[in-house]
Amino acid sequence: MHPITDALPATLCYLDGEYTALRDAKISVLDRGFIFGDGIYEVVPVYGGQPFCFEEHMARLDRSLAELQIVNPLSLAQWRDIVMRLIAPGGNAPQAVYFQVTRGVAPRDHAMVRGLTPTVFVMVNPLPPVADAVRAKGVACVTADDFRWQKAHIKSTSLLGAVLSRQISVEAGAAETVMFRGDWLSEASSSNVWIVKDGVLIGPPKDNLVLTGIRYGLLERLCREGDIPFALRRVSRDEVFGADELILSSASKEVLPVVTLDGQTIGNGQPGPIYKSLYAAYQQAKQRNAEKQGATA
């Protein structure tokens, strides 16, 4: 056995109606998720023992399943019950719940097979926070052409494009790979990308060329509450390099300031005031969610 395989955790996971140790969970080699990447996934952060933006994540799961013509096998209440059981042992520590639904098991054939029972898998991982020292300094990123497919809005398990794009930044010693389709900003390998210019937070529009992160809606709300102008539109490469601030957002990064891109300084080379305002508002939103959900549990 490989040492990584030997070290797989014994934490509880959910697979097709059963709770079992993660290291013991097994699927068929003919599962279409394994053979084709024919499935979708979601990742929901958990703070203070409560899932954060749970309904929004589940709505995106529904949208992705509909794009693949897979019927959601569980109700919102059933998904929540699974989540609450799996996160309970973690107490109030930050966690990330990973959901995966595939079309199911069938003889290998590219055509969609009707009437299959979807494979449903859910697991929980620790969600280590970005270090305060990293946030205070900001991170470096690199750029690349967005060589992925034209249906980036589907949160598909077919993530080879994301793997290859992330490796570009790994090999460059950078935090992320910011991608462009031609001259236009799309997203990073596993993050959405935002610029700040003249006090306005600006991101690419919601279309098939980006995976609209849950933070899209959250940041729009936080901007509204904080009187920060917010806009979605095409963003050029020159605008990115000429931005006052450059910010990443994702479930694991929350919001994270980028201070250099391809070795060029962004803004004044320090995390900016819009980032700082959004990060503080984000922490307040997490606390309010944990208190509200905990009170209604």
PDB file of C-alpha atoms in Angstrom:
ATOM      1  CA  MET A   1       0.000   0.000   0.000  1.00  0.00           C
ATOM      2  CA  HIS A   2       1.050   3.599  -0.614  1.00  0.00           C
ATOM      3  CA  PRO A   3       1.811   5.502   2.627  1.00  0.00           C
ATOM      4  CA  ILE A   4      -0.872   8.080   1.753  1.00  0.00           C
ATOM      5  CA  THR A   5      -3.421   5.284   1.290  1.00  0.00           C
ATOM      6  CA  ASP A   6      -2.360   3.760   4.594  1.00  0.00           C
ATOM      7  CA  ALA A   7      -2.981   7.092   6.295  1.00  0.00           C
ATOM      8  CA  LEU A   8      -6.552   7.569   5.061  1.00  0.00           C
ATOM      9  CA  PRO A   9      -8.681   8.737   7.975  1.00  0.00           C
ATOM     10  CA  ALA A  10     -11.271   6.628   9.715  1.00  0.00           C
ATOM     11  CA  THR A  11     -13.663   9.580   9.936  1.00  0.00           C
ATOM     12  CA  LEU A  12     -17.285   8.869   9.138  1.00  0.00           C
ATOM     13  CA  CYS A  13     -18.583   9.400   5.597  1.00  0.00           C
ATOM     14  CA  TYR A  14     -21.882   8.781   3.806  1.00  0.00           C
ATOM     15  CA  LEU A  15     -22.096   6.543   0.745  1.00  0.00           C
ATOM     16  CA  ASP A  16     -25.376   5.474  -0.862  1.00  0.00           C
ATOM     17  CA  GLY A  17     -27.456   5.474   2.283  1.00  0.00           C
ATOM     18  CA  GLU A  18     -24.824   4.047   4.626  1.00  0.00           C
ATOM     19  CA  TYR A  19     -22.451   5.678   7.112  1.00  0.00           C
ATOM     20  CA  THR A  20     -19.010   4.104   7.130  1.00  0.00           C
ATOM     21  CA  ALA A  21     -15.370   4.883   7.859  1.00  0.00           C
ATOM     22  CA  LEU A  22     -13.889   6.885   4.988  1.00  0.00           C
ATOM     23  CA  ARG A  23     -11.014   4.426   4.560  1.00  0.00           C
ATOM     24  CA  ASP A  24     -13.522   1.599   4.069  1.00  0.00           C
ATOM     25  CA  ALA A  25     -15.832   3.325   1.527  1.00  0.00           C
ATOM     26  CA  LYS A  26     -15.906   1.623  -1.886  1.00  0.00           C
ATOM     27  CA  ILE A  27     -17.571   2.279  -5.244  1.00  0.00           C
ATOM     28  CA  SER A  28     -17.833   0.168  -8.400  1.00  0.00           C
ATOM     29  CA  VAL A  29     -15.091   0.583 -10.996  1.00  0.00           C
ATOM     30  CA  LEU A  30     -17.950   0.999 -13.486  1.00  0.00           C
ATOM     31  CA  ASP A  31     -19.330   4.031 -11.704  1.00  0.00           C
ATOM     32  CA  ARG A  32     -19.649   6.728 -14.370  1.00  0.00           C
ATOM     33  CA  GLY A  33     -18.057   9.229 -12.013  1.00  0.00           C
ATOM     34  CA  PHE A  34     -14.928   7.066 -11.966  1.00  0.00           C
ATOM     35  CA  ILE A  35     -14.986   6.204 -15.684  1.00  0.00           C
ATOM     36  CA  PHE A  36     -16.076   9.550 -17.186  1.00  0.00           C
ATOM     37  CA  GLY A  37     -16.117  12.124 -14.397  1.00  0.00           C
ATOM     38  CA  ASP A  38     -19.874  12.064 -15.060  1.00  0.00           C
ATOM     39  CA  GLY A  39     -21.001  13.773 -11.891  1.00  0.00           C
ATOM     40  CA  ILE A  40     -21.043  16.972  -9.876  1.00  0.00           C
ATOM     41  CA  TYR A  41     -19.744  18.075  -6.496  1.00  0.00           C
ATOM     42  CA  GLU A  42     -20.158  20.775  -3.890  1.00  0.00           C
ATOM     43  CA  VAL A  43     -18.082  21.966  -0.938  1.00  0.00           C
ATOM     44  CA  VAL A  44     -19.824  23.633   2.005  1.00  0.00           C
ATOM     45  CA  PRO A  45     -17.774  25.324   4.745  1.00  0.00           C
ATOM     46  CA  VAL A  46     -18.793  24.819   8.362  1.00  0.00           C
ATOM     47  CA  TYR A  47     -18.138  27.337  11.137  1.00  0.00           C
ATOM     48  CA  GLY A  48     -19.204  27.085  14.754  1.00  0.00           C
ATOM     49  CA  GLY A  49     -20.795  23.695  14.090  1.00  0.00           C
ATOM     50  CA  GLN A  50     -23.153  25.107  11.410  1.00  0.00           C
ATOM     51  CA  PRO A  51     -22.949  24.916   7.579  1.00  0.00           C
ATOM     52  CA  PHE A  52     -22.405  28.328   5.985  1.00  0.00           C
ATOM     53  CA  CYS A  53     -24.539  29.415   2.994  1.00  0.00           C
ATOM     54  CA  PHE A  54     -25.975  25.888   2.937  1.00  0.00           C
ATOM     55  CA  GLU A  55     -29.117  26.675   0.929  1.00  0.00           C
ATOM     56  CA  GLU A  56     -27.101  28.554  -1.691  1.00  0.00           C
ATOM     57  CA  HIS A  57     -24.689  25.640  -2.100  1.00  0.00           C
ATOM     58  CA  MET A  58     -27.570  23.193  -2.421  1.00  0.00           C
ATOM     59  CA  ALA A  59     -29.238  25.403  -5.023  1.00  0.00           C
ATOM     60  CA  ARG A  60     -26.031  25.301  -7.086  1.00  0.00           C
ATOM     61  CA  LEU A  61     -25.906  21.521  -6.647  1.00  0.00           C
ATOM     62  CA  ASP A  62     -29.438  21.408  -8.091  1.00  0.00           C
ATOM     63  CA  ARG A  63     -28.391  23.566 -11.053  1.00  0.00           C
ATOM     64  CA  SER A  64     -25.354  21.436 -11.823  1.00  0.00           C
ATOM     65  CA  LEU A  65     -27.371  18.213 -11.595  1.00  0.00           C
ATOM     66  CA  ALA A  66     -29.997  19.654 -13.942  1.00  0.00           C
ATOM     67  CA  GLU A  67     -27.288  20.490 -16.490  1.00  0.00           C
ATOM     68  CA  LEU A  68     -26.220  16.822 -16.413  1.00  0.00           C
ATOM     69  CA  GLN A  69     -29.846  15.608 -16.500  1.00  0.00           C
ATOM     70  CA  ILE A  70     -29.462  13.848 -13.154  1.00  0.00           C
ATOM     71  CA  VAL A  71     -32.388  14.037 -10.741  1.00  0.00           C
ATOM     72  CA  ASN A  72     -31.368  15.184  -7.276  1.00  0.00           C
ATOM     73  CA  PRO A  73     -31.665  11.952  -5.256  1.00  0.00           C
ATOM     74  CA  LEU A  74     -32.232  13.662  -1.882  1.00  0.00           C
ATOM     75  CA  SER A  75     -34.333  16.463  -0.463  1.00  0.00           C
ATOM     76  CA  LEU A  76     -32.814  19.564   1.121  1.00  0.00           C
ATOM     77  CA  ALA A  77     -33.781  18.214   4.553  1.00  0.00           C
ATOM     78  CA  GLN A  78     -32.090  14.872   3.834  1.00  0.00           C
ATOM     79  CA  TRP A  79     -28.897  16.596   2.713  1.00  0.00           C
ATOM     80  CA  ARG A  80     -28.911  18.699   5.864  1.00  0.00           C
ATOM     81  CA  ASP A  81     -29.442  15.637   8.088  1.00  0.00           C
ATOM     82  CA  ILE A  82     -26.399  13.965   6.521  1.00  0.00           C
ATOM     83  CA  VAL A  83     -24.298  17.082   7.002  1.00  0.00           C
ATOM     84  CA  MET A  84     -25.256  17.551  10.634  1.00  0.00           C
ATOM     85  CA  ARG A  85     -24.465  13.928  11.479  1.00  0.00           C
ATOM     86  CA  LEU A  86     -21.055  14.052   9.782  1.00  0.00           C
ATOM     87  CA  ILE A  87     -19.925  17.367  11.262  1.00  0.00           C
ATOM     88  CA  ALA A  88     -21.026  16.635  14.823  1.00  0.00           C
ATOM     89  CA  PRO A  89     -17.747  14.954  15.875  1.00  0.00           C
ATOM     90  CA  GLY A  90     -15.829  18.045  14.738  1.00  0.00           C
ATOM     91  CA  GLY A  91     -17.528  20.304  17.255  1.00  0.00           C
ATOM     92  CA  ASN A  92     -16.992  23.983  16.544  1.00  0.00           C
ATOM     93  CA  ALA A  93     -13.793  23.536  14.532  1.00  0.00           C
ATOM     94  CA  PRO A  94     -13.911  24.823  10.920  1.00  0.00           C
ATOM     95  CA  GLN A  95     -14.753  21.995   8.535  1.00  0.00           C
ATOM     96  CA  ALA A  96     -15.520  21.481   4.844  1.00  0.00           C
ATOM     97  CA  VAL A  97     -18.261  19.107   3.712  1.00  0.00           C
ATOM     98  CA  TYR A  98     -17.653  17.558   0.291  1.00  0.00           C
ATOM     99  CA  PHE A  99     -20.685  16.289  -1.660  1.00  0.00           C
ATOM    100  CA  GLN A 100     -20.472  14.209  -4.829  1.00  0.00           C
ATOM    101  CA  VAL A 101     -23.296  12.836  -6.975  1.00  0.00           C
ATOM    102  CA  THR A 102     -22.564  10.758 -10.060  1.00  0.00           C
ATOM    103  CA  ARG A 103     -24.902   9.279 -12.657  1.00  0.00           C
ATOM    104  CA  GLY A 104     -24.343   5.823 -11.192  1.00  0.00           C
ATOM    105  CA  VAL A 105     -23.058   2.427 -12.319  1.00  0.00           C
ATOM    106  CA  ALA A 106     -23.458   1.130 -15.886  1.00  0.00           C
ATOM    107  CA  PRO A 107     -21.471  -0.669 -18.616  1.00  0.00           C
ATOM    108  CA  ARG A 108     -19.020   1.755 -20.192  1.00  0.00           C
ATOM    109  CA  ASP A 109     -20.713   3.764 -22.938  1.00  0.00           C
ATOM    110  CA  HIS A 110     -20.450   7.496 -23.555  1.00  0.00           C
ATOM    111  CA  ALA A 111     -24.201   7.900 -24.041  1.00  0.00           C
ATOM    112  CA  MET A 112     -26.207   8.836 -20.952  1.00  0.00           C
ATOM    113  CA  VAL A 113     -27.879   5.771 -19.485  1.00  0.00           C
ATOM    114  CA  ARG A 114     -31.392   6.421 -18.204  1.00  0.00           C
ATOM    115  CA  GLY A 115     -32.872   4.989 -15.038  1.00  0.00           C
ATOM    116  CA  LEU A 116     -29.646   4.626 -13.086  1.00  0.00           C
ATOM    117  CA  THR A 117     -29.471   5.102  -9.330  1.00  0.00           C
ATOM    118  CA  PRO A 118     -27.101   8.011  -8.667  1.00  0.00           C
ATOM    119  CA  THR A 119     -24.083   7.386  -6.469  1.00  0.00           C
ATOM    120  CA  VAL A 120     -24.144   9.757  -3.485  1.00  0.00           C
ATOM    121  CA  PHE A 121     -21.023  10.401  -1.418  1.00  0.00           C
ATOM    122  CA  VAL A 122     -20.423  12.905   1.391  1.00  0.00           C
ATOM    123  CA  MET A 123     -17.311  13.376   3.517  1.00  0.00           C
ATOM    124  CA  VAL A 124     -15.913  15.961   5.927  1.00  0.00           C
ATOM    125  CA  ASN A 125     -12.420  17.429   6.079  1.00  0.00           C
ATOM    126  CA  PRO A 126     -10.792  19.958   8.398  1.00  0.00           C
ATOM    127  CA  LEU A 127     -10.843  23.497   6.998  1.00  0.00           C
ATOM    128  CA  PRO A 128      -7.592  25.113   8.119  1.00  0.00           C
ATOM    129  CA  PRO A 129      -7.778  28.913   8.022  1.00  0.00           C
ATOM    130  CA  VAL A 130      -5.406  31.017   5.960  1.00  0.00           C
ATOM    131  CA  ALA A 131      -2.673  32.134   8.326  1.00  0.00           C
ATOM    132  CA  ASP A 132      -2.981  35.666   9.688  1.00  0.00           C
ATOM    133  CA  ALA A 133       0.553  36.413   8.521  1.00  0.00           C
ATOM    134  CA  VAL A 134      -0.378  35.446   4.951  1.00  0.00           C
ATOM    135  CA  ARG A 135      -3.488  37.628   5.040  1.00  0.00           C
ATOM    136  CA  ALA A 136      -1.506  40.559   6.390  1.00  0.00           C
ATOM    137  CA  LYS A 137       1.063  40.298   3.614  1.00  0.00           C
ATOM    138  CA  GLY A 138      -1.097  39.131   0.693  1.00  0.00           C
ATOM    139  CA  VAL A 139      -0.240  36.443  -1.846  1.00  0.00           C
ATOM    140  CA  ALA A 140       1.433  36.130  -5.224  1.00  0.00           C
ATOM    141  CA  CYS A 141      -0.363  34.666  -8.248  1.00  0.00           C
ATOM    142  CA  VAL A 142       0.522  33.861 -11.847  1.00  0.00           C
ATOM    143  CA  THR A 143      -1.561  33.956 -15.028  1.00  0.00           C
ATOM    144  CA  ALA A 144      -2.379  31.411 -17.710  1.00  0.00           C
ATOM    145  CA  ASP A 145      -4.693  30.994 -20.659  1.00  0.00           C
ATOM    146  CA  ASP A 146      -7.991  29.399 -19.691  1.00  0.00           C
ATOM    147  CA  PHE A 147      -7.703  26.153 -21.648  1.00  0.00           C
ATOM    148  CA  ARG A 148     -10.737  24.479 -20.048  1.00  0.00           C
ATOM    149  CA  TRP A 149     -14.090  23.669 -21.619  1.00  0.00           C
ATOM    150  CA  GLN A 150     -16.995  26.018 -22.363  1.00  0.00           C
ATOM    151  CA  LYS A 151     -19.260  24.799 -19.550  1.00  0.00           C
ATOM    152  CA  ALA A 152     -17.318  26.090 -16.577  1.00  0.00           C
ATOM    153  CA  HIS A 153     -20.592  26.977 -14.823  1.00  0.00           C
ATOM    154  CA  ILE A 154     -21.165  23.275 -14.060  1.00  0.00           C
ATOM    155  CA  LYS A 155     -19.419  22.192 -10.853  1.00  0.00           C
ATOM    156  CA  SER A 156     -18.326  18.978 -12.487  1.00  0.00           C
ATOM    157  CA  THR A 157     -16.107  16.282 -11.028  1.00  0.00           C
ATOM    158  CA  SER A 158     -14.194  16.404 -14.348  1.00  0.00           C
ATOM    159  CA  LEU A 159     -11.498  18.608 -12.842  1.00  0.00           C
ATOM    160  CA  LEU A 160      -8.425  17.773 -14.923  1.00  0.00           C
ATOM    161  CA  GLY A 161      -8.370  21.311 -16.316  1.00  0.00           C
ATOM    162  CA  ALA A 162      -8.384  22.730 -12.796  1.00  0.00           C
ATOM    163  CA  VAL A 163      -5.669  20.297 -11.722  1.00  0.00           C
ATOM    164  CA  LEU A 164      -3.421  21.309 -14.634  1.00  0.00           C
ATOM    165  CA  SER A 165      -4.029  25.022 -14.116  1.00  0.00           C
ATOM    166  CA  ARG A 166      -3.389  24.796 -10.368  1.00  0.00           C
ATOM    167  CA  GLN A 167      -0.133  22.959 -11.030  1.00  0.00           C
ATOM    168  CA  ILE A 168       1.106  25.976 -12.981  1.00  0.00           C
ATOM    169  CA  SER A 169       1.010  28.077  -9.822  1.00  0.00           C
ATOM    170  CA  VAL A 170       2.347  25.246  -7.651  1.00  0.00           C
ATOM    171  CA  GLU A 171       5.440  24.996  -9.834  1.00  0.00           C
ATOM    172  CA  ALA A 172       5.818  28.791  -9.790  1.00  0.00           C
ATOM    173  CA  GLY A 173       5.575  28.898  -5.987  1.00  0.00           C
ATOM    174  CA  ALA A 174       2.399  30.985  -6.231  1.00  0.00           C
ATOM    175  CA  ALA A 175      -0.947  30.807  -4.436  1.00  0.00           C
ATOM    176  CA  GLU A 176      -3.204  30.587  -7.498  1.00  0.00           C
ATOM    177  CA  THR A 177      -3.402  30.657 -11.291  1.00  0.00           C
ATOM    178  CA  VAL A 178      -5.487  33.549 -12.603  1.00  0.00           C
ATOM    179  CA  MET A 179      -6.869  32.649 -16.012  1.00  0.00           C
ATOM    180  CA  PHE A 180      -7.904  34.626 -19.078  1.00  0.00           C
ATOM    181  CA  ARG A 181      -9.952  33.655 -22.103  1.00  0.00           C
ATOM    182  CA  GLY A 182      -8.201  35.736 -24.716  1.00  0.00           C
ATOM    183  CA  ASP A 183      -7.979  39.216 -23.203  1.00  0.00           C
ATOM    184  CA  TRP A 184     -10.765  38.696 -20.658  1.00  0.00           C
ATOM    185  CA  LEU A 185     -10.578  37.570 -17.040  1.00  0.00           C
ATOM    186  CA  SER A 186     -12.421  34.315 -16.278  1.00  0.00           C
ATOM    187  CA  GLU A 187     -11.436  32.839 -12.894  1.00  0.00           C
ATOM    188  CA  ALA A 188      -8.614  31.070 -11.085  1.00  0.00           C
ATOM    189  CA  SER A 189      -8.047  27.326 -10.888  1.00  0.00           C
ATOM    190  CA  SER A 190     -10.204  26.970  -7.777  1.00  0.00           C
ATOM    191  CA  SER A 191     -11.253  30.542  -6.951  1.00  0.00           C
ATOM    192  CA  ASN A 192     -13.222  33.434  -8.329  1.00  0.00           C
ATOM    193  CA  VAL A 193     -11.236  36.599  -9.054  1.00  0.00           C
ATOM    194  CA  TRP A 194     -12.229  40.203  -8.325  1.00  0.00           C
ATOM    195  CA  ILE A 195     -10.646  43.559  -9.026  1.00  0.00           C
ATOM    196  CA  VAL A 196     -11.129  46.809  -7.156  1.00  0.00           C
ATOM    197  CA  LYS A 197     -10.911  50.063  -9.077  1.00  0.00           C
ATOM    198  CA  ASP A 198     -11.803  53.450  -7.619  1.00  0.00           C
ATOM    199  CA  GLY A 199     -13.562  51.772  -4.703  1.00  0.00           C
ATOM    200  CA  VAL A 200     -15.753  49.476  -6.845  1.00  0.00           C
ATOM    201  CA  LEU A 201     -15.607  45.676  -6.491  1.00  0.00           C
ATOM    202  CA  ILE A 202     -15.811  44.229 -10.012  1.00  0.00           C
ATOM    203  CA  GLY A 203     -16.063  40.616 -11.160  1.00  0.00           C
ATOM    204  CA  PRO A 204     -16.726  38.729 -14.409  1.00  0.00           C
ATOM    205  CA  PRO A 205     -20.399  38.220 -15.303  1.00  0.00           C
ATOM    206  CA  LYS A 206     -22.362  35.102 -14.407  1.00  0.00           C
ATOM    207  CA  ASP A 207     -22.270  32.975 -17.541  1.00  0.00           C
ATOM    208  CA  ASN A 208     -21.054  29.613 -18.796  1.00  0.00           C
ATOM    209  CA  LEU A 209     -17.401  30.679 -18.739  1.00  0.00           C
ATOM    210  CA  VAL A 210     -17.032  30.848 -14.961  1.00  0.00           C
ATOM    211  CA  LEU A 211     -18.211  28.782 -12.039  1.00  0.00           C
ATOM    212  CA  THR A 212     -20.335  31.291 -10.181  1.00  0.00           C
ATOM    213  CA  GLY A 213     -19.058  30.839  -6.662  1.00  0.00           C
ATOM    214  CA  ILE A 214     -21.404  31.127  -3.707  1.00  0.00           C
ATOM    215  CA  ARG A 215     -19.285  34.114  -2.729  1.00  0.00           C
ATOM    216  CA  TYR A 216     -20.704  35.988  -5.739  1.00  0.00           C
ATOM    217  CA  GLY A 217     -24.009  36.418  -3.928  1.00  0.00           C
ATOM    218  CA  LEU A 218     -22.396  36.742  -0.515  1.00  0.00           C
ATOM    219  CA  LEU A 219     -19.961  39.459  -1.583  1.00  0.00           C
ATOM    220  CA  GLU A 220     -22.727  41.365  -3.355  1.00  0.00           C
ATOM    221  CA  ARG A 221     -24.699  41.326  -0.104  1.00  0.00           C
ATOM    222  CA  LEU A 222     -21.686  42.328   1.990  1.00  0.00           C
ATOM    223  CA  CYS A 223     -20.933  45.157  -0.431  1.00  0.00           C
ATOM    224  CA  ARG A 224     -24.509  46.381  -0.207  1.00  0.00           C
ATOM    225  CA  GLU A 225     -24.407  46.296   3.589  1.00  0.00           C
ATOM    226  CA  GLY A 226     -21.044  48.084   3.613  1.00  0.00           C
ATOM    227  CA  ASP A 227     -21.916  50.708   0.960  1.00  0.00           C
ATOM    228  CA  ILE A 228     -19.260  49.338  -1.405  1.00  0.00           C
ATOM    229  CA  PRO A 229     -20.184  49.691  -5.107  1.00  0.00           C
ATOM    230  CA  PHE A 230     -20.456  46.280  -6.836  1.00  0.00           C
ATOM    231  CA  ALA A 231     -20.466  45.437 -10.551  1.00  0.00           C
ATOM    232  CA  LEU A 232     -20.359  42.353 -12.779  1.00  0.00           C
ATOM    233  CA  ARG A 233     -18.986  42.863 -16.296  1.00  0.00           C
ATOM    234  CA  ARG A 234     -16.205  41.812 -18.619  1.00  0.00           C
ATOM    235  CA  VAL A 235     -12.803  42.613 -17.095  1.00  0.00           C
ATOM    236  CA  SER A 236      -9.802  43.035 -19.392  1.00  0.00           C
ATOM    237  CA  ARG A 237      -6.265  41.855 -18.753  1.00  0.00           C
ATOM    238  CA  ASP A 238      -5.065  45.463 -18.575  1.00  0.00           C
ATOM    239  CA  GLU A 239      -7.701  46.220 -15.929  1.00  0.00           C
ATOM    240  CA  VAL A 240      -6.505  43.308 -13.833  1.00  0.00           C
ATOM    241  CA  PHE A 241      -2.876  44.438 -13.875  1.00  0.00           C
ATOM    242  CA  GLY A 242      -3.955  48.056 -13.368  1.00  0.00           C
ATOM    243  CA  ALA A 243      -6.329  47.316 -10.479  1.00  0.00           C
ATOM    244  CA  ASP A 244      -6.093  49.050  -7.130  1.00  0.00           C
ATOM    245  CA  GLU A 245      -6.741  45.679  -5.478  1.00  0.00           C
ATOM    246  CA  LEU A 246      -6.988  42.080  -6.657  1.00  0.00           C
ATOM    247  CA  ILE A 247      -8.955  39.592  -4.539  1.00  0.00           C
ATOM    248  CA  LEU A 248      -9.586  35.836  -4.644  1.00  0.00           C
ATOM    249  CA  SER A 249     -12.715  34.252  -3.188  1.00  0.00           C
ATOM    250  CA  SER A 250     -13.625  30.640  -2.472  1.00  0.00           C
ATOM    251  CA  ALA A 251     -15.045  28.452   0.279  1.00  0.00           C
ATOM    252  CA  SER A 252     -11.587  27.728   1.674  1.00  0.00           C
ATOM    253  CA  LYS A 253      -9.916  31.114   1.040  1.00  0.00           C
ATOM    254  CA  GLU A 254     -12.992  33.179   1.963  1.00  0.00           C
ATOM    255  CA  VAL A 255     -11.523  36.401   0.545  1.00  0.00           C
ATOM    256  CA  LEU A 256      -7.773  36.697   0.026  1.00  0.00           C
ATOM    257  CA  PRO A 257      -5.704  39.658  -1.245  1.00  0.00           C
ATOM    258  CA  VAL A 258      -3.342  39.249  -4.204  1.00  0.00           C
ATOM    259  CA  VAL A 259      -0.426  41.700  -4.135  1.00  0.00           C
ATOM    260  CA  THR A 260       1.648  40.495  -7.099  1.00  0.00           C
ATOM    261  CA  LEU A 261       0.655  38.919 -10.418  1.00  0.00           C
ATOM    262  CA  ASP A 262       3.328  37.455 -12.698  1.00  0.00           C
ATOM    263  CA  GLY A 263       5.814  39.325 -10.537  1.00  0.00           C
ATOM    264  CA  GLN A 264       4.123  42.707 -11.105  1.00  0.00           C
ATOM    265  CA  THR A 265       2.886  44.665  -8.112  1.00  0.00           C
ATOM    266  CA  ILE A 266      -0.877  45.144  -7.840  1.00  0.00           C
ATOM    267  CA  GLY A 267      -1.885  48.540  -6.469  1.00  0.00           C
ATOM    268  CA  ASN A 268       0.535  49.562  -3.739  1.00  0.00           C
ATOM    269  CA  GLY A 269       1.600  45.967  -3.073  1.00  0.00           C
ATOM    270  CA  GLN A 270      -0.378  45.708   0.165  1.00  0.00           C
ATOM    271  CA  PRO A 271      -3.818  44.288   1.055  1.00  0.00           C
ATOM    272  CA  GLY A 272      -6.224  47.125   0.366  1.00  0.00           C
ATOM    273  CA  PRO A 273      -9.097  48.771   2.226  1.00  0.00           C
ATOM    274  CA  ILE A 274     -11.880  47.041   0.258  1.00  0.00           C
ATOM    275  CA  TYR A 275     -10.370  43.631   1.002  1.00  0.00           C
ATOM    276  CA  LYS A 276     -10.057  44.506   4.686  1.00  0.00           C
ATOM    277  CA  SER A 277     -13.678  45.663   4.847  1.00  0.00           C
ATOM    278  CA  LEU A 278     -14.953  42.552   3.085  1.00  0.00           C
ATOM    279  CA  TYR A 279     -12.872  40.215   5.223  1.00  0.00           C
ATOM    280  CA  ALA A 280     -14.198  41.790   8.423  1.00  0.00           C
ATOM    281  CA  ALA A 281     -17.777  41.629   7.114  1.00  0.00           C
ATOM    282  CA  TYR A 282     -17.238  37.995   6.102  1.00  0.00           C
ATOM    283  CA  GLN A 283     -16.229  37.067   9.644  1.00  0.00           C
ATOM    284  CA  GLN A 284     -19.318  38.789  11.009  1.00  0.00           C
ATOM    285  CA  ALA A 285     -21.511  36.883   8.533  1.00  0.00           C
ATOM    286  CA  LYS A 286     -20.006  33.593   9.676  1.00  0.00           C
ATOM    287  CA  GLN A 287     -20.656  34.440  13.301  1.00  0.00           C
ATOM    288  CA  ARG A 288     -24.245  35.508  12.623  1.00  0.00           C
ATOM    289  CA  ASN A 289     -24.915  32.292  10.700  1.00  0.00           C
ATOM    290  CA  ALA A 290     -23.539  30.085  13.477  1.00  0.00           C
ATOM    291  CA  GLU A 291     -25.570  31.935  16.101  1.00  0.00           C
ATOM    292  CA  LYS A 292     -28.769  31.904  14.035  1.00  0.00           C
ATOM    293  CA  GLN A 293     -28.550  28.253  12.977  1.00  0.00           C
ATOM    294  CA  GLY A 294     -27.479  27.165  16.439  1.00  0.00           C
ATOM    295  CA  ALA A 295     -30.461  28.922  17.957  1.00  0.00           C
ATOM    296  CA  THR A 296     -32.893  27.192  15.575  1.00  0.00           C
ATOM    297  CA  ALA A 297     -31.324  23.723  15.739  1.00  0.00           C
TER     298      ALA A 297
END
